[in-house]
Coordinates of C-alpha atoms in Angstrom, one line a residue:
X1 CA 0.1 0.2 -0.1
X2 CA 1.0 3.6 -0.1
X3 CA 1.2 6.7 2.0
X4 CA 1.6 9.7 1.6
X5 CA 4.2 11.4 4.5
X6 CA 5.3 14.9 5.8
X7 CA 8.5 15.9 6.4
X8 CA 11.2 18.3 6.3
X9 CA 14.6 18.7 5.6
X10 CA 16.7 22.0 6.5
X11 CA 14.3 24.9 5.6
X12 CA 12.0 23.1 3.3
X13 CA 8.7 21.7 4.2
X14 CA 8.1 18.3 1.9
X15 CA 5.2 15.9 0.9
X16 CA 5.5 12.6 -1.1
X17 CA 3.9 9.5 -1.3
X18 CA 6.4 6.0 -0.9
X19 CA 5.1 2.5 -1.1
X20 CA 5.0 0.1 2.5
X21 CA 6.4 -2.9 1.6
X22 CA 6.1 -4.9 4.6
X23 CA 5.1 -3.8 8.8
X24 CA 7.5 -5.5 11.2
X25 CA 4.4 -6.8 13.8
X26 CA 7.1 -6.9 16.6
X27 CA 7.8 -3.3 16.3
X28 CA 5.0 -1.6 19.2
X29 CA 4.4 2.3 17.9
X30 CA 2.0 5.5 17.6
X31 CA -0.9 5.2 14.7
X32 CA 0.7 6.9 12.0
X33 CA 4.2 6.6 12.5
X34 CA 6.8 4.8 9.7
X35 CA 8.5 3.3 13.4
X36 CA 7.4 -0.8 11.9
X37 CA 7.3 0.1 8.7
X38 CA 10.5 -2.2 6.1
X39 CA 11.2 -1.6 2.9
X40 CA 11.9 -4.3 0.4
X41 CA 14.6 -4.8 -1.6
X42 CA 16.4 -6.8 -3.6
X43 CA 20.4 -7.1 -5.7
X44 CA 23.3 -9.3 -6.7
X45 CA 25.0 -11.8 -4.2
X46 CA 28.3 -10.2 -3.3
X47 CA 30.7 -12.8 -4.2
X48 CA 33.3 -10.4 -6.0
X49 CA 34.7 -7.3 -4.8
X50 CA 33.5 -5.3 -7.8
X51 CA 29.8 -6.7 -7.0
X52 CA 30.6 -6.1 -3.1
X53 CA 31.8 -2.0 -4.5
X54 CA 28.7 -1.9 -6.4
X55 CA 26.3 -3.1 -3.7
X56 CA 28.1 -0.4 -0.7
X57 CA 28.6 2.4 -3.0
X58 CA 24.9 2.4 -5.1
X59 CA 22.5 0.0 -3.3
X60 CA 23.0 0.6 0.0
X61 CA 23.1 4.7 -1.0
X62 CA 19.5 4.5 -2.9
X63 CA 18.5 2.5 0.1
X64 CA 19.7 4.7 3.0
X65 CA 17.7 7.6 1.0
X66 CA 14.8 6.1 1.1
X67 CA 15.0 4.6 4.2
X68 CA 16.4 8.0 5.7
X69 CA 13.9 10.1 4.3
X70 CA 10.7 7.8 4.5
X71 CA 11.8 7.1 8.3
X72 CA 11.3 3.4 7.9
X73 CA 13.6 2.4 10.2
X74 CA 15.1 -0.8 8.1
X75 CA 15.1 -2.9 4.9
X76 CA 15.2 -6.3 4.3
X77 CA 17.5 -7.7 1.2
X78 CA 17.1 -10.8 -0.4
X79 CA 20.5 -11.5 -2.0
X80 CA 19.8 -13.3 -5.2
X81 CA 22.3 -15.8 -8.2
X82 CA 22.3 -15.1 -11.8
X83 CA 19.6 -16.5 -12.9
X84 CA 17.2 -14.7 -9.8
X85 CA 17.0 -17.0 -7.2
X86 CA 16.7 -15.1 -3.2
X87 CA 18.6 -17.7 -1.4
X88 CA 19.6 -15.1 1.8
X89 CA 18.2 -12.6 3.3
X90 CA 20.1 -9.6 5.5
X91 CA 18.7 -6.9 8.0
X92 CA 19.8 -3.6 7.3
X93 CA 19.1 -0.5 9.5
X94 CA 19.2 3.1 8.4
X95 CA 22.6 3.5 10.6
X96 CA 23.5 0.1 9.7
X97 CA 23.7 1.2 6.3
X98 CA 25.2 4.5 6.3
X99 CA 28.6 2.9 8.3
X100 CA 29.0 0.3 6.1
X101 CA 28.7 3.1 3.5
X102 CA 31.1 5.3 5.0
X103 CA 34.4 4.8 2.5
X104 CA 32.1 5.0 0.1
X105 CA 29.5 7.8 0.2
X106 CA 28.8 10.7 3.2
X107 CA 25.1 10.8 4.3
X108 CA 25.5 14.6 4.9
X109 CA 27.1 15.1 1.7
X110 CA 23.7 13.4 0.5
X111 CA 21.6 15.8 3.0
X112 CA 23.4 19.4 1.7
X113 CA 23.8 18.2 -1.7
X114 CA 19.4 17.8 -0.8
X115 CA 19.1 20.8 0.8
X116 CA 20.8 22.8 -1.3
X117 CA 19.1 21.4 -4.5
X118 CA 15.8 22.3 -3.0
X119 CA 16.3 25.3 -2.4
X120 CA 18.1 26.1 -6.6
X121 CA 14.3 24.8 -7.8
X122 CA 12.3 26.6 -4.7
X123 CA 14.9 30.0 -6.3
X124 CA 14.3 28.5 -10.2
X125 CA 10.7 28.2 -10.2
X126 CA 9.0 31.6 -10.1
X127 CA 6.1 30.8 -12.6
X128 CA 2.8 28.9 -10.8
X129 CA 1.0 27.6 -14.2
X130 CA 0.0 24.0 -15.1
X131 CA 1.2 24.3 -18.8
X132 CA 5.1 25.6 -18.2
X133 CA 7.4 22.8 -17.1
X134 CA 11.1 22.9 -16.4
X135 CA 14.3 20.9 -17.0
X136 CA 16.5 20.3 -14.0
X137 CA 19.6 18.3 -15.2
X138 CA 23.0 17.1 -13.5
X139 CA 25.8 16.9 -15.4
X140 CA 28.7 15.0 -13.5
X141 CA 31.2 16.3 -16.3
X142 CA 30.1 20.2 -16.1
X143 CA 31.6 20.9 -12.3
X144 CA 28.6 18.7 -10.5
X145 CA 25.9 22.0 -11.2
X146 CA 22.4 21.4 -11.6
X147 CA 21.0 23.0 -14.5
X148 CA 18.0 24.9 -15.0
X149 CA 15.2 25.1 -17.6
X150 CA 11.9 26.2 -18.9
X151 CA 9.9 24.2 -21.7
X152 CA 8.9 26.5 -24.5
X153 CA 7.8 23.2 -25.6
X154 CA 7.2 20.2 -22.8
X155 CA 6.3 17.9 -25.1
X156 CA 6.3 14.0 -23.3
X157 CA 7.6 16.1 -20.2
X158 CA 4.6 17.8 -19.5
X159 CA 2.5 15.9 -17.0
X160 CA -0.4 17.6 -15.0

């Protein structure tokens, strides 16, 4: 099922939807709390150093960011073989993911980037019009800058 969540990041109010994959019945919490919500994900086996690197650098960062922003305390990850058979399941808390990923990414840097991006979006989106579409592009080769432009022919990008 899906839930609508409200949160804050620095000066930004956030409102978004997310899918709840599971609820941990052993966790006692108040109604409306996300403390019992669990993400379910899968990943390829960590049988080689390159797979361990990809898992820690990319997968854990993705899972951590989702759980952190949504207030989900943990993720269950099913590790699968090349023929997509899950053979083991591991549970990671938000804190454990951050600890494991600390040599690959920084939670502080990620949250700072998101804060700056949200501020940039607020400053850039100047027209409150459902027919106006803005394009935001992040190009790592261009000094890690985000650019914004108003699309005058939004075509396929118009979603409302």
